[in-house]
Short mmCIF file of C-alpha atoms in Angstrom, two decimals:
data_model
loop_
_atom_site.label_atom_id
_atom_site.label_comp_id
_atom_site.label_asym_id
_atom_site.label_seq_id
_atom_site.Cartn_x
_atom_site.Cartn_y
_atom_site.Cartn_z
CA MET A 311 65.37 69.81 27.14
CA CYS A 312 62.20 70.44 29.16
CA SER A 313 62.13 70.29 32.96
CA ALA A 314 60.23 66.98 32.92
CA ASP A 315 62.92 65.40 30.75
CA ARG A 316 65.65 66.76 33.02
CA GLU A 317 63.88 65.38 36.08
CA ALA A 318 63.43 61.99 34.40
CA GLY A 319 67.11 61.94 33.43
CA THR A 320 68.19 62.88 36.95
CA SER A 321 65.91 60.21 38.41
CA LEU A 322 67.36 57.53 36.12
CA GLN A 323 70.91 58.53 37.04
CA GLN A 324 69.98 58.17 40.69
CA VAL A 325 68.58 54.71 40.00
CA LYS A 326 71.80 53.78 38.20
CA ARG A 327 73.86 54.95 41.19
CA LEU A 328 71.67 52.81 43.43
CA ALA A 329 72.23 49.86 41.09
CA ALA A 330 76.01 50.29 41.28
CA SER A 331 75.84 50.46 45.06
CA CYS A 332 73.87 47.18 45.14
CA ILE A 333 76.71 45.48 43.27
CA ASP A 334 79.35 47.10 45.49
CA ALA A 335 77.53 45.86 48.59
CA ALA A 336 77.79 42.27 47.30
CA ARG A 337 81.38 42.52 46.00
CA HIS A 338 82.91 40.17 48.59
CA ARG A 339 80.34 37.44 47.90
CA LEU A 340 80.75 37.94 44.15
CA CYS A 341 84.52 37.74 44.35
CA ALA A 342 84.26 34.52 46.36
CA LEU A 343 81.82 33.13 43.75
CA SER A 344 84.27 33.83 40.93
CA ARG A 345 87.22 32.46 42.85
CA ASP A 346 85.39 29.25 43.75
CA ILE A 347 84.53 28.63 40.08
CA TRP A 348 88.10 29.51 39.01
CA SER A 349 89.49 27.00 41.55
CA CYS A 350 87.58 24.03 40.11
CA PRO A 351 87.86 24.28 36.30
CA GLU A 352 85.51 21.90 34.51
CA LEU A 353 84.96 21.20 30.82
CA ALA A 354 81.75 22.05 28.97
CA TYR A 355 78.77 19.92 30.06
CA GLU A 356 80.83 18.65 33.01
CA GLU A 357 80.56 21.75 35.26
CA LYS A 358 78.88 19.96 38.16
CA LYS A 359 80.78 21.74 40.92
CA SER A 360 80.41 25.15 39.28
CA HIS A 361 76.70 24.50 38.80
CA ASP A 362 76.34 23.73 42.49
CA ILE A 363 78.37 26.82 43.46
CA LEU A 364 76.06 29.10 41.46
CA VAL A 365 72.89 27.40 42.66
CA ARG A 366 74.07 27.78 46.25
CA PHE A 367 74.94 31.46 45.65
CA PHE A 368 71.41 32.31 44.48
CA SER A 369 69.79 30.07 47.08
CA GLU A 370 71.47 32.18 49.76
CA GLU A 371 70.02 35.36 48.20
CA LYS A 372 66.40 35.99 49.24
CA GLY A 373 63.62 36.05 46.68
CA TRP A 374 65.06 33.94 43.89
CA SER A 375 63.25 30.98 42.37
CA ILE A 376 65.97 28.43 41.60
CA GLU A 377 65.74 25.67 38.99
CA PRO A 378 68.84 23.46 39.22
CA HIS A 379 69.74 21.19 36.28
CA TYR A 380 67.62 23.37 34.01
CA LYS A 381 67.31 21.63 30.61
CA LEU A 382 70.88 20.33 31.04
CA ASP A 383 72.50 18.57 33.99
CA THR A 384 74.97 21.41 34.52
CA ALA A 385 72.68 24.36 33.73
CA PHE A 386 70.47 26.33 36.09
CA ARG A 387 67.96 29.18 36.07
CA ALA A 388 67.37 31.70 38.84
CA THR A 389 64.32 33.95 38.43
CA TRP A 390 63.05 36.94 40.38
CA GLY A 391 59.85 38.79 39.62
CA PRO A 392 56.21 38.09 38.82
CA THR A 393 55.20 34.55 37.96
CA GLY A 394 52.97 33.71 35.04
CA GLY A 395 52.61 35.84 31.92
CA GLY A 396 52.88 39.36 33.27
CA GLY A 397 52.91 41.91 36.05
CA GLU A 398 50.05 43.43 38.04
CA ASP A 399 46.65 44.03 36.44
CA GLY A 400 47.49 41.67 33.60
CA GLU A 401 50.15 43.96 32.16
CA SER A 402 52.87 42.38 30.06
CA CYS A 403 56.11 41.54 31.84
CA LEU A 404 59.51 42.56 30.52
CA ASN A 405 62.07 39.77 30.84
CA ILE A 406 65.67 40.85 31.43
CA GLY A 407 68.17 37.99 31.48
CA PHE A 408 71.89 37.75 32.19
CA LEU A 409 74.04 34.92 30.91
CA CYS A 410 76.33 32.90 33.16
CA GLU A 411 79.03 30.85 31.47
CA TYR A 412 81.41 28.78 33.57
CA ASP A 413 83.12 26.02 31.58
CA ALA A 414 86.91 25.89 31.34
CA LEU A 415 89.52 24.64 28.86
CA PRO A 416 91.41 21.33 29.00
CA GLU A 417 94.69 21.49 30.96
CA ILE A 418 94.90 25.29 31.27
CA GLY A 419 91.68 25.93 33.22
CA HIS A 420 89.85 29.26 33.03
CA ALA A 421 91.99 30.71 30.25
CA CYS A 422 88.86 32.32 28.77
CA GLY A 423 87.81 33.91 32.05
CA HIS A 424 84.44 32.23 32.21
CA ASN A 425 84.55 32.45 36.00
CA LEU A 426 84.39 36.22 35.47
CA ILE A 427 81.51 35.89 32.99
CA ALA A 428 79.58 33.96 35.64
CA GLU A 429 80.37 36.68 38.16
CA VAL A 430 79.25 39.47 35.82
CA GLY A 431 75.94 37.74 35.15
CA ALA A 432 75.31 37.10 38.84
CA ALA A 433 76.31 40.65 39.81
CA ALA A 434 74.06 42.30 37.22
CA ALA A 435 71.13 40.08 38.21
CA ILE A 436 71.29 40.73 41.94
CA GLY A 437 71.93 44.43 41.30
CA LEU A 438 68.83 44.74 39.13
CA LYS A 439 66.77 42.82 41.67
CA GLY A 440 67.94 45.21 44.40
CA VAL A 441 66.91 48.25 42.37
CA LEU A 442 63.51 46.89 41.39
CA GLU A 443 62.74 45.86 44.96
CA SER A 444 63.52 49.35 46.17
CA LYS A 445 61.35 50.88 43.40
CA GLY A 446 58.54 48.39 43.90
CA ASP A 447 58.37 47.62 40.17
CA PRO A 448 56.18 44.53 39.57
CA SER A 449 56.44 44.46 35.78
CA VAL A 450 60.02 43.19 35.29
CA ARG A 451 61.25 39.64 35.64
CA VAL A 452 64.99 39.09 36.17
CA LYS A 453 66.61 35.85 35.07
CA ASP A 454 70.11 34.60 35.68
CA THR A 455 70.63 31.50 33.64
CA ALA A 456 73.09 29.29 31.89
CA ILE A 457 70.70 28.75 28.99
CA GLY A 458 67.34 30.14 27.95
CA ILE A 459 66.53 33.84 27.58
CA GLU A 460 69.42 36.27 27.77
CA GLN A 461 69.46 40.00 27.26
CA ASN A 462 73.18 40.45 27.80
CA GLY A 463 76.40 38.49 27.40
CA GLU A 464 80.04 39.44 27.88
CA GLN A 465 83.53 38.13 27.18
CA PRO A 466 86.79 38.91 29.00
CA ALA A 467 89.61 40.13 26.76
CA ALA A 468 92.79 42.19 26.65
CA TRP A 469 90.76 45.28 25.69
CA ALA A 470 87.24 46.69 26.11
CA VAL A 471 84.88 46.57 23.11
CA PHE A 472 81.12 47.14 23.06
CA TRP A 473 80.84 45.35 19.71
CA ILE A 474 83.11 43.26 17.48
CA SER A 475 81.76 43.14 13.96
CA VAL A 476 82.88 39.58 13.29
CA VAL A 477 81.85 37.08 15.97
CA VAL A 478 81.67 34.16 13.61
CA ALA A 479 79.37 31.21 12.99
CA THR A 480 80.91 27.77 13.38
CA TYR A 481 80.53 24.03 12.85
CA SER A 482 82.48 21.49 14.87
CA VAL A 483 83.17 18.18 13.11
CA THR A 484 84.88 14.99 14.26
CA VAL A 485 86.33 12.96 11.41
CA LYS A 486 87.05 9.25 11.89
CA PHE A 487 89.02 7.17 9.39
CA TYR A 488 88.86 3.37 9.54
CA GLY A 489 91.57 1.29 7.92
CA LYS A 490 93.11 -2.14 8.48
CA PRO A 491 96.01 -3.02 10.81
CA SER A 492 99.09 -4.90 9.65
CA HIS A 493 102.73 -5.31 10.64
CA ALA A 494 104.39 -2.15 9.35
CA ALA A 495 107.74 -3.89 8.60
CA ALA A 496 106.81 -7.46 7.69
CA TYR A 497 103.79 -6.98 5.39
CA PRO A 498 102.65 -3.35 5.26
CA TRP A 499 100.90 -3.97 1.93
CA GLN A 500 98.26 -5.93 3.83
CA GLY A 501 97.25 -2.87 5.82
CA VAL A 502 95.10 0.17 5.10
CA ASN A 503 96.65 3.19 6.77
CA ALA A 504 94.12 5.39 8.57
CA LEU A 505 96.83 7.82 9.65
CA ASP A 506 97.74 8.41 6.01
CA ALA A 507 94.10 9.36 5.42
CA ALA A 508 94.21 11.88 8.27
CA VAL A 509 97.48 13.38 7.07
CA LEU A 510 96.18 13.62 3.51
CA ALA A 511 92.95 15.25 4.70
CA TYR A 512 94.95 17.74 6.79
CA ASN A 513 97.08 18.65 3.77
CA ASN A 514 93.99 18.91 1.57
CA LEU A 515 92.51 21.43 3.98
CA SER A 516 95.76 23.37 4.16
CA LEU A 517 95.79 23.71 0.38
CA LEU A 518 92.09 24.61 0.36
CA ARG A 519 92.76 27.73 2.45
CA GLN A 520 94.23 29.52 -0.58
CA GLN A 521 90.79 29.38 -2.23
CA LEU A 522 88.81 30.47 0.83
CA LYS A 523 87.56 33.97 1.52
CA PRO A 524 89.91 35.97 3.76
CA ASP A 525 87.56 35.90 6.74
CA TRP A 526 86.70 32.18 6.56
CA ARG A 527 88.53 29.88 8.94
CA LEU A 528 89.15 26.16 9.30
CA HIS A 529 91.50 24.70 11.88
CA GLY A 530 91.88 21.48 13.77
CA ILE A 531 94.01 18.69 15.18
CA ILE A 532 94.77 15.03 14.63
CA LYS A 533 93.49 13.61 17.89
CA HIS A 534 94.39 9.95 17.32
CA GLY A 535 97.00 8.60 14.94
CA GLY A 536 97.76 5.01 15.90
CA VAL A 537 99.10 2.96 18.79
CA LYS A 538 102.64 1.80 17.83
CA PRO A 539 105.09 2.61 15.03
CA ASN A 540 105.24 -1.01 13.89
CA ILE A 541 101.46 -1.32 13.43
CA ILE A 542 99.74 0.20 10.41
CA PRO A 543 97.16 2.50 12.05
CA ALA A 544 93.69 1.07 11.66
CA TYR A 545 92.03 4.14 13.13
CA SER A 546 92.62 7.88 13.14
CA GLU A 547 90.56 10.78 14.36
CA MET A 548 90.55 14.50 13.61
CA VAL A 549 88.59 17.38 15.12
CA PHE A 550 88.05 20.51 13.03
CA TYR A 551 86.24 23.81 13.45
CA LEU A 552 84.75 25.50 10.38
CA ARG A 553 84.00 29.22 10.77
CA THR A 554 82.43 31.93 8.62
CA PRO A 555 81.28 35.43 9.60
CA LYS A 556 77.71 34.66 8.54
CA ARG A 557 75.87 31.42 9.13
CA TRP A 558 74.60 31.20 5.55
CA ASP A 559 78.18 30.61 4.36
CA LEU A 560 78.75 27.67 6.69
CA PRO A 561 77.14 25.07 4.38
CA VAL A 562 79.45 26.22 1.56
CA LEU A 563 82.57 25.77 3.69
CA ARG A 564 81.23 22.49 5.04
CA GLU A 565 80.84 21.10 1.53
CA LYS A 566 84.39 22.10 0.60
CA ALA A 567 85.82 20.55 3.77
CA GLU A 568 83.86 17.32 3.30
CA ARG A 569 85.40 16.88 -0.15
CA CYS A 570 88.83 17.04 1.50
CA PHE A 571 87.88 14.39 4.07
CA ARG A 572 86.19 12.03 1.62
CA SER A 573 88.86 12.30 -1.06
CA ALA A 574 91.50 11.38 1.54
CA ALA A 575 89.49 8.29 2.43
CA CYS A 576 89.10 7.38 -1.24
CA ALA A 577 92.80 7.79 -1.98
CA THR A 578 93.91 5.58 0.93
CA GLY A 579 91.14 2.98 0.78
CA CYS A 580 89.77 3.92 4.21
CA GLN A 581 86.22 4.33 5.38
CA VAL A 582 85.34 7.75 6.77
CA GLU A 583 82.73 8.87 9.29
CA LEU A 584 81.83 12.53 9.87
CA GLN A 585 80.20 13.50 13.15
CA TYR A 586 78.99 17.09 13.41
CA ALA A 587 78.14 18.66 16.74
CA ALA A 588 74.44 18.65 17.55
CA HIS A 589 74.22 22.43 17.16
CA GLU A 590 76.05 24.94 15.06
CA TYR A 591 76.94 28.33 16.51
CA HIS A 592 75.39 31.29 14.69
CA ASN A 593 76.82 34.75 14.24
CA VAL A 594 75.71 37.45 16.72
CA LEU A 595 73.01 39.79 15.43
CA PRO A 596 73.98 43.47 15.93
CA ILE A 597 71.55 45.62 17.93
CA LYS A 598 72.84 49.16 17.45
CA THR A 599 70.76 50.76 20.18
CA LEU A 600 72.06 48.30 22.76
CA HIS A 601 75.63 48.92 21.60
CA ARG A 602 75.18 52.67 21.94
CA LEU A 603 73.63 52.42 25.40
CA TYR A 604 76.31 50.07 26.68
CA GLU A 605 79.05 52.31 25.33
CA GLU A 606 77.50 55.39 26.96
CA ASN A 607 77.10 53.65 30.31
CA GLY A 608 80.57 52.16 30.12
CA LYS A 609 82.16 55.54 29.47
CA LEU A 610 80.33 57.01 32.47
CA LEU A 611 81.99 54.31 34.56
CA GLY A 612 85.43 55.04 33.09
CA ILE A 613 85.66 52.19 30.58
CA GLU A 614 88.01 53.06 27.72
CA PHE A 615 86.83 51.30 24.59
CA THR A 616 89.41 50.41 21.97
CA THR A 617 89.32 52.14 18.59
CA ASP A 618 91.80 49.71 17.02
CA GLU A 619 90.28 48.79 13.66
CA GLU A 620 92.15 45.50 13.56
CA VAL A 621 90.48 44.43 16.81
CA LEU A 622 87.06 45.70 15.75
CA THR A 623 86.97 44.12 12.29
CA THR A 624 89.13 40.97 12.49
CA SER A 625 87.34 37.64 12.83
CA SER A 626 86.94 36.68 16.46
CA GLY A 627 85.88 33.42 18.04
CA SER A 628 82.42 31.88 18.11
CA THR A 629 79.78 31.77 20.81
CA ASP A 630 76.46 30.11 21.43
CA PHE A 631 75.27 33.58 22.37
CA GLY A 632 74.99 34.04 18.61
CA ASN A 633 72.12 31.54 18.66
CA VAL A 634 70.50 33.44 21.54
CA SER A 635 70.81 36.71 19.61
CA GLN A 636 68.79 35.18 16.77
CA VAL A 637 65.85 34.71 19.17
CA VAL A 638 65.92 37.75 21.47
CA PRO A 639 67.76 41.10 21.36
CA GLY A 640 71.13 40.79 23.07
CA ILE A 641 74.59 42.27 23.42
CA HIS A 642 77.95 40.53 23.67
CA PRO A 643 80.62 43.07 24.67
CA TYR A 644 84.23 42.22 25.50
CA PHE A 645 85.82 43.62 28.64
CA TYR A 646 89.36 44.26 29.84
CA ILE A 647 90.45 42.42 33.02
CA GLY A 648 93.61 44.34 33.88
CA SER A 649 96.08 42.16 31.95
CA GLU A 650 97.66 42.27 28.50
CA ALA A 651 97.70 38.46 28.33
CA LEU A 652 95.82 36.85 25.46
CA ASN A 653 93.09 34.37 26.27
CA HIS A 654 93.62 30.62 25.89
CA THR A 655 97.02 30.98 27.60
CA GLU A 656 98.27 30.07 31.07
CA GLU A 657 98.98 33.76 31.68
CA TYR A 658 95.33 34.58 31.08
CA THR A 659 94.25 31.84 33.48
CA ALA A 660 96.28 33.50 36.21
CA ALA A 661 94.86 36.92 35.34
CA ALA A 662 91.28 35.62 35.45
CA GLY A 663 91.82 34.43 39.01
CA SER A 664 93.57 37.57 40.23
CA GLU A 665 92.26 40.22 42.61
CA LYS A 666 93.07 42.86 39.99
CA ALA A 667 90.42 41.45 37.63
CA GLN A 668 87.67 42.14 40.16
CA PHE A 669 87.49 45.90 39.61
CA TYR A 670 87.06 45.49 35.84
CA THR A 671 84.62 42.61 36.20
CA LEU A 672 82.25 44.44 38.54
CA ARG A 673 82.51 47.59 36.43
CA THR A 674 81.33 45.57 33.44
CA ALA A 675 78.43 44.19 35.48
CA LYS A 676 77.43 47.76 36.34
CA ALA A 677 77.52 48.80 32.67
CA LEU A 678 75.30 45.88 31.69
CA LEU A 679 72.92 46.59 34.55
CA MET A 680 72.73 50.30 33.67
CA THR A 681 71.93 49.33 30.07
CA ALA A 682 69.09 47.14 31.31
CA LEU A 683 67.78 50.05 33.39
CA ASP A 684 67.73 52.26 30.29
CA LEU A 685 65.34 49.79 28.67
CA ILE A 686 63.18 49.37 31.77
CA PHE A 687 62.69 53.08 32.40
CA SER A 688 62.54 54.27 28.79
CA PRO A 689 59.77 52.69 26.68
CA GLU A 690 61.08 54.54 23.61
CA LEU A 691 64.51 52.92 23.93
CA LEU A 692 62.94 49.51 24.43
CA LYS A 693 60.82 50.09 21.32
CA GLN A 694 63.95 51.05 19.35
CA VAL A 695 65.75 47.88 20.48
CA LYS A 696 62.82 45.79 19.28
CA GLU A 697 62.86 47.62 15.94
CA ASP A 698 66.61 47.08 15.60
CA PHE A 699 66.09 43.40 16.27
CA ALA A 700 63.29 43.07 13.71
CA LEU A 701 65.42 44.88 11.11
CA ALA A 702 68.43 42.66 11.78
CA LYS A 703 66.28 39.55 11.53
CA ARG A 704 64.76 40.64 8.21
CA SER A 705 68.21 41.36 6.80
CA GLU A 706 69.48 37.97 7.97
CA GLU A 707 66.52 36.15 6.46
CA ARG A 708 66.92 37.94 3.12
CA GLN A 709 70.58 36.94 2.97
CA LEU A 710 69.73 33.34 3.84
CA ARG A 711 67.13 33.15 1.05
CA ARG A 712 69.56 34.72 -1.40
CA ARG A 713 72.29 32.21 -0.57
CA GLU A 714 69.91 29.25 -0.75
CA GLN A 715 68.74 30.38 -4.18
CA GLY A 716 72.36 30.78 -5.27
CA ARG A 717 73.23 27.25 -4.15
CA GLU A 718 70.23 25.86 -6.05
CA SER A 719 71.35 27.69 -9.21
CA ASN A 720 74.88 26.37 -8.87
CA SER A 721 73.55 22.86 -8.36
CA VAL A 722 71.50 23.03 -11.57
CA HIS A 723 74.44 24.53 -13.50
CA CYS A 724 76.84 21.81 -12.37
CA SER A 725 74.33 19.10 -13.20
CA GLY A 726 73.88 20.46 -16.71
CA ALA A 727 77.61 20.82 -17.22
CA SER A 728 78.25 17.18 -16.42
CA GLN A 729 75.87 15.82 -19.06
#
C-alpha cells in the first residue's frame, strides 16, 4: 500500500471516529426518542403520535428541512444538504437516506422493535450531518424519511446478520364470503353458511401446502365467523399472507390460493370477494459490496455476526424495503438488541423498550453511518455499488421475463389439452 493510500485510510478512520462521537453526543436525545415511540404503540398508517415525535426531534436539530405528512399522513421527510439537483458548481449530489419505521403490532406493541429502527435511522442521519458539516462537504444530501429514497434499512432480531438470503416477497389478501342467514335449529336448510366456506377454504389451503415449494409460505386467520351459534353465518372473513422468495413466483402462488377460495365458495353456494392490498412487497435485492462494507464496519465496532446457516438461509419475513431496493441500492441488516427473545412476542416488546437495547441500537447506527462514509469518500466503492445494483436488476428482469414466458406456455398447453 502506498503512503497516499495509507494516509487516505487513516483519514477515513478518523472521520468514522468523529461520526461515532456525533452519535454518542446525541445518545440521551436518541434514547428519549426511542422510548417515546415505544410508549405510544400505533398500528401501520395510524402512527400520528410517533410521526409528531420524530418531526419534533428533527425540528429541534438545526439545519434540517422538515416535510411533515410527506406523501402519507403519518410519514415525514427530513433533509439536510444542498437544495436542487446538485452541490456547488453544478456538480451532481449524492443522496444518502436512512429509513425510519415506527409502526407497532396489535395488542403487543413494539414486538418488532420498530422504535429502535426509528432511532437507528435518526442516529445515522444526524451523525452523518455532523461529519459533513465539520468537513464542509457540499455535495452530499442526507435524508431521514419514512418513505422515499433510502440507502439503508435495519431490523432488530435475536442475532446480528448483515444479510439474510431470503427476505421474501408477499401479497396480503382479505377474503370475504357472503351467504344467507337462517335459524340454525329451526330451518338451517334455508341458509347459506359463509363460515363453512371459510373453513373449507382454510382446509383447502392446508392441503395445498404439500404441493408447494419448501420455501413458499401461506398463512392466515379467520377474522370473522358469525354472530351467534343459532344463526347460520351470512358473512365470514379471512386474511392471508402469500409469500415466495422471489416476486416472480407470487402470481403462481396467488393463482393456486385463489382456486382454494373460489372452490370453497362454489361448494357452499356463497359469493366470494378477494381484496388484495394496494401494494405487494418485493424481495430485497442483494448488493454484495454494501454487505461487505457493513460487515467490515460492524466487526470494527465489535458486532458478532451469526454464521448459523439455518438463520442465514431460512425464509424470513417480508418488508417494503424490498420495494425500495428495486429502485435504489440498499441494505437491510438485522441487529441483536441484547435479548434472546423472538420478535412478535411480549418478551420482545419489553426488550425493545429496555435500556440494554440502547448500546446495540446505537452501535448499529454507527455501522450504517460508517458504511455511508465509505461510499462518500471512496468513488470506487460507490461505483462498485452501482455496478452491483445494475447487475442485480438485470438478473431480476431476466428471471421475470423467463417466468412470464413460462406462464404463457403453460396457458397455451392447458388450453390445448382441454379441447
